[in-house]
CSV table of C-alpha atoms in Angstrom, one decimal:
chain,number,residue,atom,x,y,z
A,452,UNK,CA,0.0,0.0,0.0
A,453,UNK,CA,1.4,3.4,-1.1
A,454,UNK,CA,1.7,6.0,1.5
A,455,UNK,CA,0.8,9.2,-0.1
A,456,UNK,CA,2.0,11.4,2.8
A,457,UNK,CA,5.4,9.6,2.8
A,458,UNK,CA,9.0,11.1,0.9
A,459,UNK,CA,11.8,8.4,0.8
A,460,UNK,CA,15.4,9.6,0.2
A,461,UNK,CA,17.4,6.6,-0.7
A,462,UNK,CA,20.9,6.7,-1.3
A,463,UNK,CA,23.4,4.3,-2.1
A,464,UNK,CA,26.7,5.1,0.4
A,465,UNK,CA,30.3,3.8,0.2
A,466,UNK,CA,31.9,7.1,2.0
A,467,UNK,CA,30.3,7.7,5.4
A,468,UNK,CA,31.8,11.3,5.9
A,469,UNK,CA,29.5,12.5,2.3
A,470,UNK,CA,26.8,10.4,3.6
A,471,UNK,CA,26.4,11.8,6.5
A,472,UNK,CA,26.9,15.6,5.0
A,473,UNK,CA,24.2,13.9,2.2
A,474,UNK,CA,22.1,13.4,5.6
A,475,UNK,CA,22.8,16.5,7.4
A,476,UNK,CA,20.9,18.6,4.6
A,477,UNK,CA,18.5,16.4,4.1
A,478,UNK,CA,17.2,17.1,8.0
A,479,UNK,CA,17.9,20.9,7.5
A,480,UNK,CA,15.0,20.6,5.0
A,481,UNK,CA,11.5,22.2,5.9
A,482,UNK,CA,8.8,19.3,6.0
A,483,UNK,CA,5.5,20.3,5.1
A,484,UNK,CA,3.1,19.3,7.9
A,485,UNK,CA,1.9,15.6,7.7
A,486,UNK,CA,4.6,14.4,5.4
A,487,UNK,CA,7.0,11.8,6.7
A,488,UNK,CA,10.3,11.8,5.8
A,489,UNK,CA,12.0,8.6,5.2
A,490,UNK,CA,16.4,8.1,4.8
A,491,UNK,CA,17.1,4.7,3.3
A,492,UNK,CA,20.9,3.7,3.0
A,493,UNK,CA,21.2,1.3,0.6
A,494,UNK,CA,25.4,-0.4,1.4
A,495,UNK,CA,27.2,-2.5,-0.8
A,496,UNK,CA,24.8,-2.6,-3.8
A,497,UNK,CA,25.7,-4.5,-7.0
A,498,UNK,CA,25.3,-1.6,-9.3
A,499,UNK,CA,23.3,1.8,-9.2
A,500,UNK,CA,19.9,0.0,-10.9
A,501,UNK,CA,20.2,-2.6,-8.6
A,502,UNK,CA,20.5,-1.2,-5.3
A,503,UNK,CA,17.9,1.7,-6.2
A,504,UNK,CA,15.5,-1.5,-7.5
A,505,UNK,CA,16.2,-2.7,-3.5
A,506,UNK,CA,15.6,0.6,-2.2
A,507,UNK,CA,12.2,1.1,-4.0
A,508,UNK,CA,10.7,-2.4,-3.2
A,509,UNK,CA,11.2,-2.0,0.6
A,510,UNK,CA,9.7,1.7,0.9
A,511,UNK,CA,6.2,2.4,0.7
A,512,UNK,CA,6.8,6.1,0.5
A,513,UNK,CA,4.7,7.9,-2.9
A,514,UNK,CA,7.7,10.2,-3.6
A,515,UNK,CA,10.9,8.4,-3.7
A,516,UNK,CA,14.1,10.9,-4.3
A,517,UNK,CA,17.1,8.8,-6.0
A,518,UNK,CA,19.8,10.8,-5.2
A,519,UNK,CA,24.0,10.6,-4.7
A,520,UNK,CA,25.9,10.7,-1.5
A,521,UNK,CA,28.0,13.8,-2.6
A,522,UNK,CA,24.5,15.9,-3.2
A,523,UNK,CA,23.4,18.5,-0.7
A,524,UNK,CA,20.0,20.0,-1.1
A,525,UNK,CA,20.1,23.5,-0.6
A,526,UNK,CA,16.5,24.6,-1.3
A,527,UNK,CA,15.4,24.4,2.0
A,528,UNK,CA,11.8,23.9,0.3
A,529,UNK,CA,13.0,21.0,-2.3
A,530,UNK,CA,10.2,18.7,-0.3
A,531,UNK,CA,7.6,21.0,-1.1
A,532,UNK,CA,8.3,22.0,-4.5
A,533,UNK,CA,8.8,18.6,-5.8
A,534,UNK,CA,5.6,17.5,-4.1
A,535,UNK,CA,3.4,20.5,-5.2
A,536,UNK,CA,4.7,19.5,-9.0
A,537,UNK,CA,3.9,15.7,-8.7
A,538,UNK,CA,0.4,16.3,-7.2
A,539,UNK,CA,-0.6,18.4,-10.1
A,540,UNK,CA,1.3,17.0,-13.0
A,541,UNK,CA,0.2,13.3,-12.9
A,542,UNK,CA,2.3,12.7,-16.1
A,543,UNK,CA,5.2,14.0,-14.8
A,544,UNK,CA,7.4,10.8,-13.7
A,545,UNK,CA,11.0,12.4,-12.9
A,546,UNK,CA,12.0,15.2,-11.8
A,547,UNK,CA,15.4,15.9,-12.2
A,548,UNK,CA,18.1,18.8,-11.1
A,549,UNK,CA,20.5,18.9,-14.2
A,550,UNK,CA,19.0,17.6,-17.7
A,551,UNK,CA,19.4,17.0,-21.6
A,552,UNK,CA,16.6,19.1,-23.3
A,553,UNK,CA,17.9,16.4,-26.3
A,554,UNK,CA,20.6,13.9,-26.0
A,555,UNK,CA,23.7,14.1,-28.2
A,556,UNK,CA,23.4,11.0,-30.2
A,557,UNK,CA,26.6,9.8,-28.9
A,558,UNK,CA,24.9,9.6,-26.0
A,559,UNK,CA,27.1,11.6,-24.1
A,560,UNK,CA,25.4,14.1,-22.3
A,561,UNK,CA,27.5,16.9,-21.1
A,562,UNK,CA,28.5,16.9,-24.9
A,563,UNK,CA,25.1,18.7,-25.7
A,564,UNK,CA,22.8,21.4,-24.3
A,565,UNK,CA,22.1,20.9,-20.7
A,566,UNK,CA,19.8,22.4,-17.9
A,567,UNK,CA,20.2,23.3,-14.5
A,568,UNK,CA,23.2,23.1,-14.3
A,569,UNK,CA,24.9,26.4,-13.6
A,570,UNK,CA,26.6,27.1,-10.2
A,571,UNK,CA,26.9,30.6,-9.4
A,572,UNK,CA,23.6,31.3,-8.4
A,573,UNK,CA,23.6,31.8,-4.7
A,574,UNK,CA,20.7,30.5,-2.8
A,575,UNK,CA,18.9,33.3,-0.7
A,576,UNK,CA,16.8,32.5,2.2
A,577,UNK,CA,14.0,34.7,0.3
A,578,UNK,CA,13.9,32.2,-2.7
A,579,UNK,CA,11.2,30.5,-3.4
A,580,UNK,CA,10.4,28.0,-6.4
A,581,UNK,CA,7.3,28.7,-7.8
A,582,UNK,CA,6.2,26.6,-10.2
A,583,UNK,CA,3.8,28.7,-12.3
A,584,UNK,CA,6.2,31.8,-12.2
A,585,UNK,CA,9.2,29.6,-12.8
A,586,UNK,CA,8.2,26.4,-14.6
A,587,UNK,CA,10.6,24.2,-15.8
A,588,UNK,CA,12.3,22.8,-18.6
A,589,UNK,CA,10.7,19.5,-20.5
A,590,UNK,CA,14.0,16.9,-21.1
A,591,UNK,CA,14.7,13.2,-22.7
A,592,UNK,CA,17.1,12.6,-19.8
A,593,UNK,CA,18.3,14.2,-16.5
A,594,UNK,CA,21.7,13.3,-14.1
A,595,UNK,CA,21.4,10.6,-11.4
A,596,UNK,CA,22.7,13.5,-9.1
A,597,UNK,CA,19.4,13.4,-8.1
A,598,UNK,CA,15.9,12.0,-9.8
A,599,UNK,CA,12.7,12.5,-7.7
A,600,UNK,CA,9.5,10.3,-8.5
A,601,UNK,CA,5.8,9.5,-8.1
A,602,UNK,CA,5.7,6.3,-9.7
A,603,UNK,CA,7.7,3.0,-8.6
A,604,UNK,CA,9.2,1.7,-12.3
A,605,UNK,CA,11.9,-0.7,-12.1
A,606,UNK,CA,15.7,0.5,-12.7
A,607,UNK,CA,17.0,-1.7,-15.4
A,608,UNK,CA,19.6,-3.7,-14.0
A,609,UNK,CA,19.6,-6.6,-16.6
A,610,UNK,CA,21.0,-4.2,-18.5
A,611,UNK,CA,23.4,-1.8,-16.4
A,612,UNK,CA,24.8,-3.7,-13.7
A,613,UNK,CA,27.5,-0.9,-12.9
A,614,UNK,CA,27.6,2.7,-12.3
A,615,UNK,CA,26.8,4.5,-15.6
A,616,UNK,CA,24.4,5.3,-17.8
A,617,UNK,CA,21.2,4.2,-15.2
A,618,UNK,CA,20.1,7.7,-15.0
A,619,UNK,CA,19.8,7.6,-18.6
A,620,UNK,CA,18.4,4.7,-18.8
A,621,UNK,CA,15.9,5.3,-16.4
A,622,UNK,CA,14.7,8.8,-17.9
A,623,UNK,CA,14.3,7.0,-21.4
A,624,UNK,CA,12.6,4.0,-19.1
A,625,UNK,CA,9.8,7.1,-18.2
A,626,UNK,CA,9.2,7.9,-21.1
A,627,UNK,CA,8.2,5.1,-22.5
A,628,UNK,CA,6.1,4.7,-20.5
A,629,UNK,CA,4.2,8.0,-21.9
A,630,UNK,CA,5.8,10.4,-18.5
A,631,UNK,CA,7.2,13.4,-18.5
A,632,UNK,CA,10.6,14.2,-17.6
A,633,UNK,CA,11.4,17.5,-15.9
A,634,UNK,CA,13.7,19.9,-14.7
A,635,UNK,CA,12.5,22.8,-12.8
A,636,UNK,CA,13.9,26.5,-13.5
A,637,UNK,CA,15.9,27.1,-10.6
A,638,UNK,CA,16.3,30.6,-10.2
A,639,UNK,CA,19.0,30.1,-7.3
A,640,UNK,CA,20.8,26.7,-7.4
A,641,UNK,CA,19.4,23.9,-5.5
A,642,UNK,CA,22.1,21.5,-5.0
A,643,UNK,CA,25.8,21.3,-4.5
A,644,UNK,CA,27.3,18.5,-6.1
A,645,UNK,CA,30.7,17.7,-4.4
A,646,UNK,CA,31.5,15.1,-7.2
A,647,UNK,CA,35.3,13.9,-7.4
A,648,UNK,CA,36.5,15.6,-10.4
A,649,UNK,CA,37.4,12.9,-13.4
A,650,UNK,CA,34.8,10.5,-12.0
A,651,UNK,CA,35.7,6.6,-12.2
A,652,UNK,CA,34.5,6.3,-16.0
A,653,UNK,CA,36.1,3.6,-17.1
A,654,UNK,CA,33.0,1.2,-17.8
A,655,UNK,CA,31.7,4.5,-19.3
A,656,UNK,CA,32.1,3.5,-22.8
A,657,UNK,CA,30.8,-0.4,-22.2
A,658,UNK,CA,27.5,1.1,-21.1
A,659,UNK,CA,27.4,4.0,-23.4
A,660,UNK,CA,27.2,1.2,-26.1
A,661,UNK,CA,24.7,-1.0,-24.6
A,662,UNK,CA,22.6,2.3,-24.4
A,663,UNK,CA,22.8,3.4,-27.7
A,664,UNK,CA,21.6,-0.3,-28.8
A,665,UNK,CA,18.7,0.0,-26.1
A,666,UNK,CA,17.8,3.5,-26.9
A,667,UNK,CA,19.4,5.6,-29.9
A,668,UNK,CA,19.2,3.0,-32.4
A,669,UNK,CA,16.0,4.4,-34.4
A,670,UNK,CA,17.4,8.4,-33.8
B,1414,UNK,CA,66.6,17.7,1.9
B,1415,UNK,CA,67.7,21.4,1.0
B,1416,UNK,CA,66.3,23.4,-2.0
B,1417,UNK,CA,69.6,22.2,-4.3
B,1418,UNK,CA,68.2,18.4,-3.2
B,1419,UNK,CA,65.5,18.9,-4.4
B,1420,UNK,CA,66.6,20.4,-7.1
B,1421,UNK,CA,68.5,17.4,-7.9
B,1422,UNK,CA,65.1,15.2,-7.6
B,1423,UNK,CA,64.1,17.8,-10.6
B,1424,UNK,CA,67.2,17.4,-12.6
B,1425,UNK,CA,66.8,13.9,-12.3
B,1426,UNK,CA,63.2,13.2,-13.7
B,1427,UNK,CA,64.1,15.8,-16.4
B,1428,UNK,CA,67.0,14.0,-17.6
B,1429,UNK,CA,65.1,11.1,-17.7
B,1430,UNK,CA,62.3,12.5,-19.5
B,1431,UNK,CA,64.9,13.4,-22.0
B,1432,UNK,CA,65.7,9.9,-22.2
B,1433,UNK,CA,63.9,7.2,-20.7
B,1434,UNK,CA,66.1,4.0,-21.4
B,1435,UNK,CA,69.0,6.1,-19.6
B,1436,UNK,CA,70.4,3.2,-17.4
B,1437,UNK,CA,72.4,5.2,-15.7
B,1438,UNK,CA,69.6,8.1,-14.6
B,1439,UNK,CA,67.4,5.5,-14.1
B,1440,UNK,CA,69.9,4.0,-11.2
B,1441,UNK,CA,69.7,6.9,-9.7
B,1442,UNK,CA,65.7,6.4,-8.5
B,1443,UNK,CA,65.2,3.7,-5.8
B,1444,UNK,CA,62.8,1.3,-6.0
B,1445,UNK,CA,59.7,2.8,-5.5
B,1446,UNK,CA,60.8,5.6,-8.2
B,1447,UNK,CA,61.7,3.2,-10.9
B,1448,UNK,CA,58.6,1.3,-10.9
B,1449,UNK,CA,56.8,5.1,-11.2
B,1450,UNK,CA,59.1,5.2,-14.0
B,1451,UNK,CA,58.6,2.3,-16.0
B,1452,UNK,CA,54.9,2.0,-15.7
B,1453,UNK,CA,54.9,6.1,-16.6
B,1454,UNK,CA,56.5,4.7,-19.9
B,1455,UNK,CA,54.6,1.6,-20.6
B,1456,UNK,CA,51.2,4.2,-19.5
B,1457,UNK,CA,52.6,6.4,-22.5
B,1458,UNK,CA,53.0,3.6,-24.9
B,1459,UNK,CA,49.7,2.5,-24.4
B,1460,UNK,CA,48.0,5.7,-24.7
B,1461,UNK,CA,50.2,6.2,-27.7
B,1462,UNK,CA,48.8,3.2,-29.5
B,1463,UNK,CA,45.3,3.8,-28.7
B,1464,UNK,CA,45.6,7.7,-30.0
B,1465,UNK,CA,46.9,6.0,-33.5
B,1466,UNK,CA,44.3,3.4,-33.8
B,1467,UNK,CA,41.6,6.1,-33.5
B,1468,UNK,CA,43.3,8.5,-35.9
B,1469,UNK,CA,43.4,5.2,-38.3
B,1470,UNK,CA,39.9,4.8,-37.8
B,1471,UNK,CA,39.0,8.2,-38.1
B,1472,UNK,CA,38.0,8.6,-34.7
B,1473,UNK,CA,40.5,11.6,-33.4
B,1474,UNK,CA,37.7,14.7,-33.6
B,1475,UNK,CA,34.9,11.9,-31.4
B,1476,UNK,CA,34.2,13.4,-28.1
B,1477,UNK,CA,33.9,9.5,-27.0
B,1478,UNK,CA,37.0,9.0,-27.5
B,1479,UNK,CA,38.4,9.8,-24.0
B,1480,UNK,CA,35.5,7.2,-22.7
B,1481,UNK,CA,37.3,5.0,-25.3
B,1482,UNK,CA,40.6,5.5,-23.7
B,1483,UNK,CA,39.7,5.3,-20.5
B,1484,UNK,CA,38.3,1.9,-20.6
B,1485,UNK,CA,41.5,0.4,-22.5
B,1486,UNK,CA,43.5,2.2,-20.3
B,1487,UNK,CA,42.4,1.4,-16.7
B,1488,UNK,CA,44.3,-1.4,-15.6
B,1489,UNK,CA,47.9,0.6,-16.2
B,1490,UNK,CA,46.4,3.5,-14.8
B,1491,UNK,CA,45.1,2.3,-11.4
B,1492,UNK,CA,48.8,0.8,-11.1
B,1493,UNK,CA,50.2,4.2,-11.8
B,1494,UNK,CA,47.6,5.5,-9.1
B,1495,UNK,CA,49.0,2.8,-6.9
B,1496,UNK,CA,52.2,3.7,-7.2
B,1497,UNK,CA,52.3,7.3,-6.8
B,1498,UNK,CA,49.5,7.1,-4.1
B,1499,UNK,CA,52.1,4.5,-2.3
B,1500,UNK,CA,54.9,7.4,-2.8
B,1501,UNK,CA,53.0,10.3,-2.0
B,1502,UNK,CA,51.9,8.4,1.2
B,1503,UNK,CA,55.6,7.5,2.2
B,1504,UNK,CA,56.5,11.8,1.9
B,1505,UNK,CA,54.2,12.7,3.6
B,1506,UNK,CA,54.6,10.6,6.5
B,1507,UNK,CA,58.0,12.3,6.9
B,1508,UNK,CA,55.8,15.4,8.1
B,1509,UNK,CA,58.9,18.0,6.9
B,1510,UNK,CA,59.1,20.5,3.8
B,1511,UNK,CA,61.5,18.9,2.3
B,1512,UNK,CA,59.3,15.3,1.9
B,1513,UNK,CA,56.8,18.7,0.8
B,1514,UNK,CA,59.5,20.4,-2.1
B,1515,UNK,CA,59.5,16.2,-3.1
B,1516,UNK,CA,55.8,15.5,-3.6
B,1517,UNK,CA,55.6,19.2,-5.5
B,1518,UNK,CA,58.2,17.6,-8.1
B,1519,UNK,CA,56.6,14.2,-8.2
B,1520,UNK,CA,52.9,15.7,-8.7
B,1521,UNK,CA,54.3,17.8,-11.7
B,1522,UNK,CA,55.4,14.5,-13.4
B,1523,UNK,CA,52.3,12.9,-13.0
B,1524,UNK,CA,50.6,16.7,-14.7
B,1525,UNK,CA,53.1,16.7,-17.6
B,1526,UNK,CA,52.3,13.3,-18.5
B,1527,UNK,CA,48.7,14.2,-18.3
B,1528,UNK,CA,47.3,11.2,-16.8
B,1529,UNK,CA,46.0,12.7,-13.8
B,1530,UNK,CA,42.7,10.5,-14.3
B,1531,UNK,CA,42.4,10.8,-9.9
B,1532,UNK,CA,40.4,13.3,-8.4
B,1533,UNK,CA,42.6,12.8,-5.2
B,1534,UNK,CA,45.3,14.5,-6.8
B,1535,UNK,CA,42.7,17.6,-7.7
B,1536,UNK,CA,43.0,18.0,-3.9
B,1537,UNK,CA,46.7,17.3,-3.5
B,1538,UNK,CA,47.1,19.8,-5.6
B,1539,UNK,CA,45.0,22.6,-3.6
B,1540,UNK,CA,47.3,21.7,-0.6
B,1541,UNK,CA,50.4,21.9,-3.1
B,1542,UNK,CA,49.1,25.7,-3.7
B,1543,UNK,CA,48.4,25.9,0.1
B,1544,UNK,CA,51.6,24.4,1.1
B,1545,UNK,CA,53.3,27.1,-1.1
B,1546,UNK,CA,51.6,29.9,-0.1
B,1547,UNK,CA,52.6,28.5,3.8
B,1548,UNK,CA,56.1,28.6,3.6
B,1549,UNK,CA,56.2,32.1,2.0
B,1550,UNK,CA,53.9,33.3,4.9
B,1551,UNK,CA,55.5,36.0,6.9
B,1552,UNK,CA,53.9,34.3,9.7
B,1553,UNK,CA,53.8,30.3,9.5
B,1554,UNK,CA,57.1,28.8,10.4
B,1555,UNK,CA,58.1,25.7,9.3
B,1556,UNK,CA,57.2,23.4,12.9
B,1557,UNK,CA,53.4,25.3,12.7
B,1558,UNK,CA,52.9,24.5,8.9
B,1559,UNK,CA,49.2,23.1,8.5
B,1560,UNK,CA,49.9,21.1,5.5
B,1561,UNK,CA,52.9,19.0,7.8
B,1562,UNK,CA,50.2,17.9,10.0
B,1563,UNK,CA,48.9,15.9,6.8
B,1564,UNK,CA,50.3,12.1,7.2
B,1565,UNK,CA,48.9,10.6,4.0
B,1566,UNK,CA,46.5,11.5,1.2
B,1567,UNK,CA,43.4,9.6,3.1
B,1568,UNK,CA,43.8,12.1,6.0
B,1569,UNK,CA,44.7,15.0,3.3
B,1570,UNK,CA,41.3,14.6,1.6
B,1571,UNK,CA,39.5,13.5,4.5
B,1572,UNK,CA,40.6,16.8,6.1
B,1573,UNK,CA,40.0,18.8,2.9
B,1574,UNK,CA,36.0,17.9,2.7
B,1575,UNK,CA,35.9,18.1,6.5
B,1576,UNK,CA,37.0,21.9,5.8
B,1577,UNK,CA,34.7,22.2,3.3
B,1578,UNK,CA,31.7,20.8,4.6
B,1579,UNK,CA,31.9,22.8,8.1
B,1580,UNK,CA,32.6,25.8,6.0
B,1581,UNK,CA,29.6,25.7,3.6
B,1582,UNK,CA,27.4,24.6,7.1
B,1583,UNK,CA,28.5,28.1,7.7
B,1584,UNK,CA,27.5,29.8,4.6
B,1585,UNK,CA,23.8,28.5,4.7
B,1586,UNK,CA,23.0,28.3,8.6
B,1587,UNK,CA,22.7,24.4,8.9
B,1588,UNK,CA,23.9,23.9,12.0
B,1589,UNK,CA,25.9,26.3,14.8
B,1590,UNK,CA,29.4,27.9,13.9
B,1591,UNK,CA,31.2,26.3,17.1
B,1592,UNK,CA,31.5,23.3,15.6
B,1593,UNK,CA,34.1,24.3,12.9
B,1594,UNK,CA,36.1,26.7,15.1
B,1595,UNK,CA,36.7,23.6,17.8
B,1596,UNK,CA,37.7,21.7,15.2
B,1597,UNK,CA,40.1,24.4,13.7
B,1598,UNK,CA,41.3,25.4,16.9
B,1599,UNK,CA,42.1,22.0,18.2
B,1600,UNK,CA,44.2,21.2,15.0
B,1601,UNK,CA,46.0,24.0,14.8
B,1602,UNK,CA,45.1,24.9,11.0
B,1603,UNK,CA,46.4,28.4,9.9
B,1604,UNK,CA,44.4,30.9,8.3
B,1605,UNK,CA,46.2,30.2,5.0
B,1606,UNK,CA,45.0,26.7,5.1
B,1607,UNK,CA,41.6,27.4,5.7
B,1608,UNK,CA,41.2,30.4,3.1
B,1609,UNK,CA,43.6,28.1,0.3
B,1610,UNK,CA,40.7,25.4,1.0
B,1611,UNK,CA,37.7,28.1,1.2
B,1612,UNK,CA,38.8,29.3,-2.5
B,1613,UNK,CA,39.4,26.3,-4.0
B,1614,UNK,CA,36.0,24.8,-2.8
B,1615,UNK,CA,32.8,25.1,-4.0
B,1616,UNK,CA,31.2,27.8,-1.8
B,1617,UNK,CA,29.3,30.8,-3.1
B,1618,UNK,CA,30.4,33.2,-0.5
B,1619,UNK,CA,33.7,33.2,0.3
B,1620,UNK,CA,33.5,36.4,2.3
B,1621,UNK,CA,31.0,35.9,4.8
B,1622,UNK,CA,32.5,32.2,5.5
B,1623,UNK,CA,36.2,33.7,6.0
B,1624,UNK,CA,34.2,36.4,8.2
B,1625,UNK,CA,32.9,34.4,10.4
B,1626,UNK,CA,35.7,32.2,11.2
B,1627,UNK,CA,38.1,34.7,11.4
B,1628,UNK,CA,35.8,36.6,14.1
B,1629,UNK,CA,36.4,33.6,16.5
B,1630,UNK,CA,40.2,31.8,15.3
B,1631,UNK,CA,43.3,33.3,15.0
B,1632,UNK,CA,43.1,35.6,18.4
């Protein structure tokens, strides 16, 4: 049974000292009254699809939020902006921080146009998201920094049993199945992504392929 | 080791950069530093044979070619890592400036030869700058240098996020400043340190972080 009320942060952790920073912001956020706020650690997972797969199948939250260790929310009203978009936009299945307004057919994304992403913006405590003022950008794909949800579809870990391409996969996943994926127009940034520059690519190319064949292959 | 050691160390790698099946040079290197060697050589070889195969197959202008690389060159690239991690790690347990002038020389190899795939050595190379700007300080002597208290690259970046993350808890108000100046006052960390980290880091304001910490260290 799906518990409307409920917002399930799961994360999959191999460095305690980001997790817990991950955590920290997490708690700082404001909760809108009669939510619940879930955490779920997901340790030693097989690959990104697979642990997130484990994560959504023992959580009965409505709003799962996929998100990295080395993210920290910085929109003190992320819960209530991605909630107040879901409950509206019932076609909307991901909602996403950085995104691909159209994939490079390479499939490499930070080789095309991208949104969200641009640091600089300093978060005020004044700023608020609003979603009719603001909007946001419609994309094929968004980053696995972070992807909130409404619906529980399965991650495809027959097919990406490592650490790439799942966020891809996963947005292309949506929208096959006729959703939407988003980004909203952030206006100050939301996130800080402490990623560790030159990021451990080197299955980046086996998985690029096997997503082309699964995805790109009637572009 | 004085400035003319070091010196040496610098003569030495550049004479064998000049020639690399130099015996004699190479004789010169213990161990440790003629495994470096050789493995920098067979890294270059590789890297050299891949570049050609992708010119041959008209590949040199494809942006997925460095995902290309990367894959085929992984396994002589971790044992580079390996090796200059195991280095790096041996200097610095000396805790003295001249282990310091050392590491400075060896990290320049490892950016000329640009395989500096490692996002640890990103960070080693904020504490280079740091460790540089340090020991021109008018008011840092050598037995109060921050960077010395630094006994292997797991503590250096463990230390460096620490930094960052009590610094940006600062900047947006997640949790109460005493936390960081304990923790800068109990280790002793100069005000060079902390700024060298505050710039390099991803914090939007700078200022008002440096503000309040230098309102309550540094008395």
């Amino acid at each position: 049974m799906v518990n409307e009320n409920k917002v399930c942060f799961l994360i999959c952790v191999n460095d305690n000292l980001f997790f817990e920073e991950c955590v920290r912001y997490i708690q700082w956020l404001e909760v809108p009254d009669g939510v619940e706020v879930e955490i779920l650690e997901i340790r030693e997972a097989a690959s990104m699809a697979s642990g997130y797969n484990e994560g959504m199948n023992s959580s009965d939250a409505k709003y799962k939020i996929y998100m990295h260790q080395d993210v920290f929310i910085v929109n003190r009203y992320f819960i209530y902006d991605i909630i107040s978009i879901f409950k509206v936009n019932k076609d909307i299945g991901v909602i996403g921080l950085v995104g691909s307004p159209k994939l490079p057919l390479n499939g490499i994304m930070w080789q095309g146009d991208r949104v969200g992403d641009f640091p600089g913006q300093i978060p005020c405590e004044e700023y608020r998201y609003d979603k009719i003022r603001d909007g946001w950008w419609e994309v094929e794909a968004v980053d696995g920094l972070l992807m909130a949800t409404q619906y529980d579809i399965p991650w495809r870990e027959d097919l990406f049993d490592g650490w790439d391409f799942y966020d891809l996969s996963y947005s292309f996943e949506i929208r096959r199945k006729g959703l939407r994926v988003i980004v909203p127009v952030q206006k100050h940034t939301w996130f800080i992504h402490d990623d560790k520059e030159v990021l451990a690519l080197w299955n980046h190319n086996k998985y690029r392929k096997i997503f082309l064949d699964e995805y790109m292959k009637n572009s | 080791m004085s400035e003319k050691d070091c010196m040496k160390l610098n003569d030495r790698i550049h004479c064998w950069m000049r020639n690399t099946e130099d015996k004699e040079i190479l004789q010169t290197f213990s161990e440790d530093e003629r495994n470096i060697l050789n493995t920098l050589c067979k890294y270059k070889m590789i890297d050299a044979a891949i570049t050609r195969k992708l010119e041959e197959d008209g590949k040199q202008e494809d942006t997925s070619n460095i995902f290309i690389k990367l894959e085929k060159e992984s396994e002589i690239s971790m044992q580079l890592k390996e090796q200059f991690m195991c280095k790096i790690n041996m200097l610095m347990s000396k805790g003295m400036v001249e282990a310091w002038m050392d590491i400075m020389v060896w990290y320049s190899l490892l950016k000329e030869s640009k395989c500096v795939y490692f996002w640890e050595f990103s960070i080693l190379k904020i504490v280079i700058d740091i460790f540089v700007k340090e020991i021109n300080s008018p008011w840092e002597e050598e037995g109060q240098l921050s960077v010395l208290s630094l006994h292997n690259m797991q503590e250096l970046t463990d230390v460096y996020f620490k930094v960052v993350f009590l610094c940006r808890r600062i900047e947006f108000g997640v949790e109460p400043v005493d936390e960081i100046i304990d923790y800068i006052n109990r280790k002793k960390f100069s005000h060079v340190f902390i700024q060298g980290i505050v710039q390099a880091a991803w914090i939007f304001d700078k200022k008002k972080v440096m503000k309040t910490i230098e309102e309550r260290c540094w008395k």
